[in-house]
Coordinates of C-alpha atoms in Angstrom, one line a residue:
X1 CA -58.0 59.4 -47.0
X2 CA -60.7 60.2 -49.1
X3 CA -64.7 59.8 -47.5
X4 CA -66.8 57.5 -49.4
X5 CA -70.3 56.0 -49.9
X6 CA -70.8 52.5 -50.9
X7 CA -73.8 52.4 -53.0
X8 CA -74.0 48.9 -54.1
X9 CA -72.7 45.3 -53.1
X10 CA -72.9 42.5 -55.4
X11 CA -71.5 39.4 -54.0
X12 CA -71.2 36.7 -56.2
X13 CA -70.8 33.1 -54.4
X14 CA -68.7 31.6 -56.8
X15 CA -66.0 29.0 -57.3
X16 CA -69.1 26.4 -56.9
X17 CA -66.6 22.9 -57.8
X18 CA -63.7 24.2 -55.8
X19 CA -66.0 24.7 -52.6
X20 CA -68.1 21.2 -53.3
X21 CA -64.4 19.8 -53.1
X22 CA -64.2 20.8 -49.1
X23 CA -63.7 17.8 -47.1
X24 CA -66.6 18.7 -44.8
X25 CA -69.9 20.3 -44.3
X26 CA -68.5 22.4 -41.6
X27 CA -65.6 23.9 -43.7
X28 CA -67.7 25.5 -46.4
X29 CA -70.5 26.9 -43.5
X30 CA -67.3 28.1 -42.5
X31 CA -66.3 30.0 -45.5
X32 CA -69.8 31.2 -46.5
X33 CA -70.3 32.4 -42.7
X34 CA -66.8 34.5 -43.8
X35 CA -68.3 36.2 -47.2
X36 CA -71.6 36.8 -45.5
X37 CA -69.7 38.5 -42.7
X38 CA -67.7 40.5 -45.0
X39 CA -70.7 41.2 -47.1
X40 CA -72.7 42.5 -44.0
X41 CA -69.4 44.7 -42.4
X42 CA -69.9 46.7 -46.1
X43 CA -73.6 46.6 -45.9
X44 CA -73.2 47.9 -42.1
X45 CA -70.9 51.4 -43.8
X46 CA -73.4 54.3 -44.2
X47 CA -75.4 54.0 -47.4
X48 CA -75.0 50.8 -48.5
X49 CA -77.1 48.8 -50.5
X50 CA -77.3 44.8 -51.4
X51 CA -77.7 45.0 -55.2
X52 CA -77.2 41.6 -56.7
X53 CA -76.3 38.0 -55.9
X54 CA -75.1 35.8 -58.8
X55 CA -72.5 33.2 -59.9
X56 CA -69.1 33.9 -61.5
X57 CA -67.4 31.4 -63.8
X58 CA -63.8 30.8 -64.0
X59 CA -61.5 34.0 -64.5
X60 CA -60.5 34.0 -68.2
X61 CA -57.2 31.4 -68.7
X62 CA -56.3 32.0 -64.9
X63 CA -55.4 28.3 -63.5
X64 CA -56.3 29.6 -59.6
X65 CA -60.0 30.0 -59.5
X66 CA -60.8 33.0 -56.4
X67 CA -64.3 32.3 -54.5
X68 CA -65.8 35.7 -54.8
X69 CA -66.5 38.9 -56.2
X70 CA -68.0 42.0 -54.5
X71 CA -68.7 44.8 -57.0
X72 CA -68.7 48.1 -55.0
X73 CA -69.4 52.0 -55.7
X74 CA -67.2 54.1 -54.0
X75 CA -67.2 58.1 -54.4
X76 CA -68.7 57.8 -57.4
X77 CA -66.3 54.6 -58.8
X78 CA -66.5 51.3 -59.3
X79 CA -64.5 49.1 -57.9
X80 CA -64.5 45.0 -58.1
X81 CA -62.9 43.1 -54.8
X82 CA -61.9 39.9 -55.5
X83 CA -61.9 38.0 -52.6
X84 CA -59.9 34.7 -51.8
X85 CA -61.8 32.8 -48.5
X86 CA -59.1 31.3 -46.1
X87 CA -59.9 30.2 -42.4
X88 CA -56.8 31.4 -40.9
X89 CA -54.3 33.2 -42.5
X90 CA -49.8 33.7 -41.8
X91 CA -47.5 35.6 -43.1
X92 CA -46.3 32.2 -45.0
X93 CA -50.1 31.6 -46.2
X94 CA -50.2 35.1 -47.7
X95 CA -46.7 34.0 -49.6
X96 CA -48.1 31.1 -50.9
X97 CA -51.0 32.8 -52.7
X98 CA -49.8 36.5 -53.1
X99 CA -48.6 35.0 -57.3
X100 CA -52.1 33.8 -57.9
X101 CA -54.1 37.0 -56.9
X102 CA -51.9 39.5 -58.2
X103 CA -52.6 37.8 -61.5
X104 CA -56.5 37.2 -61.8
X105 CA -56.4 41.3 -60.5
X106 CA -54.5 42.0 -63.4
X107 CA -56.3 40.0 -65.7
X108 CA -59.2 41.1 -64.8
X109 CA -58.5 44.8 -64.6
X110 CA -57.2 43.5 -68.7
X111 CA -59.9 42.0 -69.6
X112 CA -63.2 44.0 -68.2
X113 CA -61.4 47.4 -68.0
X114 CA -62.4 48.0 -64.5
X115 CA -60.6 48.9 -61.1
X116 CA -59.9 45.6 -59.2
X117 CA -58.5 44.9 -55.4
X118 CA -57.7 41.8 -54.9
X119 CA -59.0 40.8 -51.4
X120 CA -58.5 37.7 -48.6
X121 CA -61.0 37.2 -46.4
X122 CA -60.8 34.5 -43.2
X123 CA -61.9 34.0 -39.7
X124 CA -58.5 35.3 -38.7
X125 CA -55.2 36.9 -40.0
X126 CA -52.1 37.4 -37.7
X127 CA -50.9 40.8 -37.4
X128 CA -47.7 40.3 -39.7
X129 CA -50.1 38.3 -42.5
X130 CA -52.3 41.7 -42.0
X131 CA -48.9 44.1 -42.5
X132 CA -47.8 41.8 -45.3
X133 CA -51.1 42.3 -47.3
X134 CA -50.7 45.7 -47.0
X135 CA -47.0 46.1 -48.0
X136 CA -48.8 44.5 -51.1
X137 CA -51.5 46.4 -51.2
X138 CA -53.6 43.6 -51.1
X139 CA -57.1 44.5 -49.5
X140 CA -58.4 41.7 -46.4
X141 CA -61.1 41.6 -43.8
X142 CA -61.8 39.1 -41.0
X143 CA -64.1 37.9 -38.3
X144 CA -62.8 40.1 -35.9
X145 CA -64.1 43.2 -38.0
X146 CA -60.9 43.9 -39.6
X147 CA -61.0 45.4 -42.9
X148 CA -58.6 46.8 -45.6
X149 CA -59.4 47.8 -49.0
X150 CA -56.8 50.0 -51.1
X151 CA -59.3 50.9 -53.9
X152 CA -58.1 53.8 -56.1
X153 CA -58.8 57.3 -55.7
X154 CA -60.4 55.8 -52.1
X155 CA -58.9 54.0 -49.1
X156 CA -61.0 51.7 -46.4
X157 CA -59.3 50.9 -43.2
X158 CA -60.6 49.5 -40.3
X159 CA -58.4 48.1 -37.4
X160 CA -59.5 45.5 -35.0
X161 CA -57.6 43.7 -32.5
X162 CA -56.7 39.8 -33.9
X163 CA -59.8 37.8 -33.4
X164 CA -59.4 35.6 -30.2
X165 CA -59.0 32.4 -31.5
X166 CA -55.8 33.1 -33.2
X167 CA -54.4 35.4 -30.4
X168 CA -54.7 32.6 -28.1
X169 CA -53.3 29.9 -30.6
X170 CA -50.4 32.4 -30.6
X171 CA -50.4 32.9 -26.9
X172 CA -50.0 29.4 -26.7
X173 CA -46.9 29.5 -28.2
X174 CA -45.2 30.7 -25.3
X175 CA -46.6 28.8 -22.7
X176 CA -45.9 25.2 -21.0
X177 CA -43.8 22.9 -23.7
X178 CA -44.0 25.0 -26.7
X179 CA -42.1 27.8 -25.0
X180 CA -39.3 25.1 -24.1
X181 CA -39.0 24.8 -27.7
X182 CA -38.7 29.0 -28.5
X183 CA -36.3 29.3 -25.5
X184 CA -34.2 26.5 -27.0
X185 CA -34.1 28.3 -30.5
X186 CA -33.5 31.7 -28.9
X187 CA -30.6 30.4 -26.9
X188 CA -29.3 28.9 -30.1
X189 CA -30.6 31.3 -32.4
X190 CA -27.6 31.2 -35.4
X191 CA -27.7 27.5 -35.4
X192 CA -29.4 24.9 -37.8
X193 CA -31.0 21.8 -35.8
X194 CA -33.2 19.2 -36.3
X195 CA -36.4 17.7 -34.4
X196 CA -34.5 15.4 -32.8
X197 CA -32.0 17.5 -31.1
X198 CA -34.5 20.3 -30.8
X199 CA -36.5 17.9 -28.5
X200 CA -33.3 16.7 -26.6
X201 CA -32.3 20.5 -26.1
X202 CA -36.0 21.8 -25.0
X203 CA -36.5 18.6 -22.9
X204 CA -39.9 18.1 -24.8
X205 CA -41.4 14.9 -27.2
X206 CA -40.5 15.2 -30.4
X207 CA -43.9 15.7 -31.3
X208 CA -44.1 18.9 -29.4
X209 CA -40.8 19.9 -31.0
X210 CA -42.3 19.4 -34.6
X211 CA -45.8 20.8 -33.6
X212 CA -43.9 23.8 -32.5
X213 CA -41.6 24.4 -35.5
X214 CA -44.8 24.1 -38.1
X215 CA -46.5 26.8 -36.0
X216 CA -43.5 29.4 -36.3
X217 CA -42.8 28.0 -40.0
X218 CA -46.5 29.7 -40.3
X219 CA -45.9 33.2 -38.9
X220 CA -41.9 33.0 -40.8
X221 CA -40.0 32.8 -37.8
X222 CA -38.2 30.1 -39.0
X223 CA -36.2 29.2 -41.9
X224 CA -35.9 25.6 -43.5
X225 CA -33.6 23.4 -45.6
X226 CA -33.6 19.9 -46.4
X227 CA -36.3 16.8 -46.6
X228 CA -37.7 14.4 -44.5
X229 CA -35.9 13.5 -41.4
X230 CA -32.8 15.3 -42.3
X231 CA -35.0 18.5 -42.3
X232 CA -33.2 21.4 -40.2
X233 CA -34.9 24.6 -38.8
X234 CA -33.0 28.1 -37.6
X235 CA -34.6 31.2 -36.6
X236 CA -35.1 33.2 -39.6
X237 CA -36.3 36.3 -37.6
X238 CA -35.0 35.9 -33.9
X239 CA -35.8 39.9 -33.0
X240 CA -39.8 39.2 -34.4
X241 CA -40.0 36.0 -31.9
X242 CA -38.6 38.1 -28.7
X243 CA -40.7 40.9 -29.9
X244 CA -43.8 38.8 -29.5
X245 CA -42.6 37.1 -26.2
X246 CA -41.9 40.4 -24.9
X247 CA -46.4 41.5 -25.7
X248 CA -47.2 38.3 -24.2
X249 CA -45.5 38.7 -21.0
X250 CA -46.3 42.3 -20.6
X251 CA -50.1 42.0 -21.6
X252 CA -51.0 39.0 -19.8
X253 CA -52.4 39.6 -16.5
X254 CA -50.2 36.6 -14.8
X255 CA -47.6 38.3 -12.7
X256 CA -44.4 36.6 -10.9
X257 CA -45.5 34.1 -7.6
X258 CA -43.0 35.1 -5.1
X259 CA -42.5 35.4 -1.2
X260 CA -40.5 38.3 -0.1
X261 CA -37.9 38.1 3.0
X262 CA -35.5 40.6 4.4
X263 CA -32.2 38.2 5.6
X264 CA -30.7 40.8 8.2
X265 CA -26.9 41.8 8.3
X266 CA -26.2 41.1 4.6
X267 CA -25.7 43.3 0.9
X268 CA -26.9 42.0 -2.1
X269 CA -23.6 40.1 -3.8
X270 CA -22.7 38.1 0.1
X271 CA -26.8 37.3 -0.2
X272 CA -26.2 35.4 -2.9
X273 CA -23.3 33.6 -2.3
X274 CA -24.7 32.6 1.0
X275 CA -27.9 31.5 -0.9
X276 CA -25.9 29.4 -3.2
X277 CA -23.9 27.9 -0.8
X278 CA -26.8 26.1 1.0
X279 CA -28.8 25.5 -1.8
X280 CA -25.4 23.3 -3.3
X281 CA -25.5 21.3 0.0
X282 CA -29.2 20.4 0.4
X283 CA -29.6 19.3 -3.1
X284 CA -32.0 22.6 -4.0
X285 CA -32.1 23.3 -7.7
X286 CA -32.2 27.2 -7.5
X287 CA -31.4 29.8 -10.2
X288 CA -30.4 33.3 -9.6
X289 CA -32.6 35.8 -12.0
X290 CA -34.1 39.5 -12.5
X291 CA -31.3 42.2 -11.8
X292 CA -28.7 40.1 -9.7
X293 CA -28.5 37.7 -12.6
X294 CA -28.4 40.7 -15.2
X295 CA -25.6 41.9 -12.9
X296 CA -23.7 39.2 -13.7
X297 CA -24.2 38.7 -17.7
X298 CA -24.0 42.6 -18.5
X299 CA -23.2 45.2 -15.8
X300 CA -25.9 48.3 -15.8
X301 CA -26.2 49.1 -12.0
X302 CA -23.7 50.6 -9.4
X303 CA -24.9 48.2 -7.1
X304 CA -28.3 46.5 -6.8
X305 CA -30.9 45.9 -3.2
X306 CA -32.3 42.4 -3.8
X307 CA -31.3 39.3 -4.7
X308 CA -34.2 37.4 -6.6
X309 CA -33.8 33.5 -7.1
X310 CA -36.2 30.7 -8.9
X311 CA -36.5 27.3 -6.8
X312 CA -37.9 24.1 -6.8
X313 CA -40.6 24.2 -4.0
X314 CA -40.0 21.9 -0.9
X315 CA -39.1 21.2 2.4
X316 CA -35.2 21.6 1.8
X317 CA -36.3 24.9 0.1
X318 CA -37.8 25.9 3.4
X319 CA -34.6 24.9 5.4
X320 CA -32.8 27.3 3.5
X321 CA -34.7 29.8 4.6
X322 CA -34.3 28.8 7.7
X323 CA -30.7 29.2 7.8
X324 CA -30.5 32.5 6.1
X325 CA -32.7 33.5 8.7
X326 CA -34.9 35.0 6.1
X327 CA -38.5 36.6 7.5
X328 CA -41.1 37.4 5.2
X329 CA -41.6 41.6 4.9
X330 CA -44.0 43.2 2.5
X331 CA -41.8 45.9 2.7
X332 CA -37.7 46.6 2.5
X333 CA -37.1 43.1 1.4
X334 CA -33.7 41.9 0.2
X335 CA -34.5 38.2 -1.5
X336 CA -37.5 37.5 -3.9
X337 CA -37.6 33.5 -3.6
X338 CA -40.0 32.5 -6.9
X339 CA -41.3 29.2 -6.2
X340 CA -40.6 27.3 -9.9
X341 CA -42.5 24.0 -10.9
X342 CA -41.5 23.3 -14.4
X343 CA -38.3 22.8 -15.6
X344 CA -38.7 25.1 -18.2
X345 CA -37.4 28.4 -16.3
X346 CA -34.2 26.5 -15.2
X347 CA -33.0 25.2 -19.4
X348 CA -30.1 26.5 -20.2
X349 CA -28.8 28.1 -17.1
X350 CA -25.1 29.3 -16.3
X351 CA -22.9 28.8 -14.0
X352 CA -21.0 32.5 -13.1
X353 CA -18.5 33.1 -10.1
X354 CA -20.2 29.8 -8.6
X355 CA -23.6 31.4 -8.8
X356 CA -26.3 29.5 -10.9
X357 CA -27.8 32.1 -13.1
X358 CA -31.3 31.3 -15.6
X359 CA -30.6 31.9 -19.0
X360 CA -30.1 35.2 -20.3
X361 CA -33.4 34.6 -21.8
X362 CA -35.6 33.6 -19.0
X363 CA -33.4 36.8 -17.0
X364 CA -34.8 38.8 -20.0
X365 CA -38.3 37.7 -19.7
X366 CA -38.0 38.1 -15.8
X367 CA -36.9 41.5 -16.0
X368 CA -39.6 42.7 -18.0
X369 CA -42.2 41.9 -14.9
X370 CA -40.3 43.6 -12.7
X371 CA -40.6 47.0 -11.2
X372 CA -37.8 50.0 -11.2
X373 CA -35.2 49.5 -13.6
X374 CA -35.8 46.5 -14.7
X375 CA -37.0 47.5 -17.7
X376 CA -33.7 49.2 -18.7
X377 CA -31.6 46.6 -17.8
X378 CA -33.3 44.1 -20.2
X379 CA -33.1 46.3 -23.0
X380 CA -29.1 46.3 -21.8
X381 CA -29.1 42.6 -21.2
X382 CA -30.9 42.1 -24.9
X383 CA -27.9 44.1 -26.9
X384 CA -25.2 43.2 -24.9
X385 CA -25.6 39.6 -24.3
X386 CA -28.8 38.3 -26.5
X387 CA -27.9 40.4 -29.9
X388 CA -31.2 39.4 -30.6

């Protein structure tokens, strides 16, 4: 990396009809606030300089007309970033529009002779938008104080975490009805469906279904074919999904409610069985999860000390525990009970050796909030059973 000295900016607020053409006000204070931003994160590098502010006219016989221009000097060259203003930008986004600035940076590099970097600049960019740009060398900044530009003979980096308005639109992704939908495609993950039977499988509106689907069609986690209400959706990049479900459950600050009991006289597999067997007669939905389930779908432990199980909260719950004769402990316990709500944690479950076991998703998800080795036995459960 080469150390450098910016000693002039010249923004040039351009693309004056394309901006008048924003439906509102509020979208273009929106993308000037971005420019200025990015205009006053290179003014903020030591020794720059505001040199000139002036209008740019359409870029030679280019059909796609960019916003901005920043003329720079750095080490001693000049460099011209051309920016494109976007409010939030996905890997698909940066597809869409990676054609149109490669050209006008050629062009223009033709036609005045100079060192260009074609540059987006946005309130946010996901992390895989950010690592596209870059395969492309494509420079990009946003609100969050991220900033890339691959000039020549000198390199700018500067890494921030992704603005928080985008990581929680991501976050909510796998939370409440939306993560129905992403369990559903996980557990089905080689499969084509539609928003109908998406919505039937997830046990969501379809609206949630479709909301969903455009969301992950943004960050290419999805794949598409067909029109209309015959379109059908299948996960393009199942690994990159689990991947981020994985950062969201082990950075959020939310851990497992559960009650812990020690049920005397008892191992772990007869535990279980026993559990089941009352739950079946008093109506309790339960599912077994964490390592006695992972037991069960891929075998990693000699033998395991606690039996952890998801139910539905209420007075025949309690009567279980009642006949199990199960105390609460804080220490040495043998049964984890995780009082469940939704229905999400329950979709999909199986039904092994007359145990009723959560999905090997949600045991994969569990898992990774547990304690011990947990940790290696979802990485076991994810090859063996998952392939994901």
């Amino acid at each position: 990396m080469h150390f450098f000295k910016i000693f002039a900016i010249m923004p040039l607020f351009t693309a004056q009809r394309k901006w008048a053409e924003m439906q509102t006000r509020g979208e273009f204070e929106r993308a000037k606030e971005t420019l200025d931003a990015l205009v006053r994160a290179l003014q903020e590098l030591p020794h720059a300089h505001t040199a000139l502010v002036s209008v740019r006219h359409a870029l030679g016989s280019s059909a796609h007309e960019l916003d901005a221009e920043v003329s720079l000097s750095i080490a001693d060259k000049d460099v011209v970033l051309l920016v494109e203003l976007k409010k939030t930008v996905y890997p698909r986004d940066v597809r869409q529009i990676l054609w149109q600035l490669n050209h006008a940076r050629n062009e223009y590099a033709t036609n005045r002779k100079q060192d260009v970097v074609a540059l987006i600049a946005a309130e946010s960019i996901s992390v895989g938008a950010r690592d596209l740009l870059r395969a492309e060398n494509v420079g990009f900044f946003d609100r969050g104080g991220s900033l890339f530009v691959p000039a020549k003979g000198a390199y700018l980096y500067v890494e921030r975490p992704v603005p928080k308005t985008l990581e929680k639109s991501i976050r909510s992704l796998f939370t409440g009805k939306r993560s129905q939908v992403l369990h559903a495609l996980l557990v089905r993950h080689r499969h084509w469906v539609g928003v109908t039977e998406l919505s039937k499988m997830a046990e969501v509106s379809p609206g949630t279904a479709s909301e969903t689907l455009t969301a992950l069609e943004q960050m290419e986690w999805v794949s598409t074919r067909g029109q209309g209400p015959a379109k059908e959706r299948c996960l393009a990049d199942p690994s990159g999904l689990l991947d981020e479900w994985q950062t969201q459950v082990q950075t959020s600050r939310r851990s497992l409610t559960r009650r812990r009991y020690y049920v005397p006289g008892t191992d772990a597999d007869t535990l279980a069985h026993r559990l089941a067997s009352l739950c079946d007669a008093t109506g309790v939905e339960y599912v077994l999860t964490q390592d006695a389930a992972a037991q069960h779908y891929a075998p990693f432990l000699s033998s395991i000390s606690r039996v952890a199980c998801r139910v539905a909260p209420g007075k025949a719950a309690g009567d279980v525990l009642a006949n199990l004769e199960a105390r609460v402990v804080t220490e040495g316990a043998n049964l984890d009970i995780i009082e469940t709500v939704s229905r999400s944690e329950f979709l999909f479950k199986e039904q092994k050796e007359r145990l009723w076991l959560a999905s090997p998703v949600q045991v994969y998800l569990d898992l990774l909030r547990n304690e011990g080795r947990s940790r290696d036995m979802a990485d076991h459960l994810r090859k063996e059973v998952l392939g994901i």
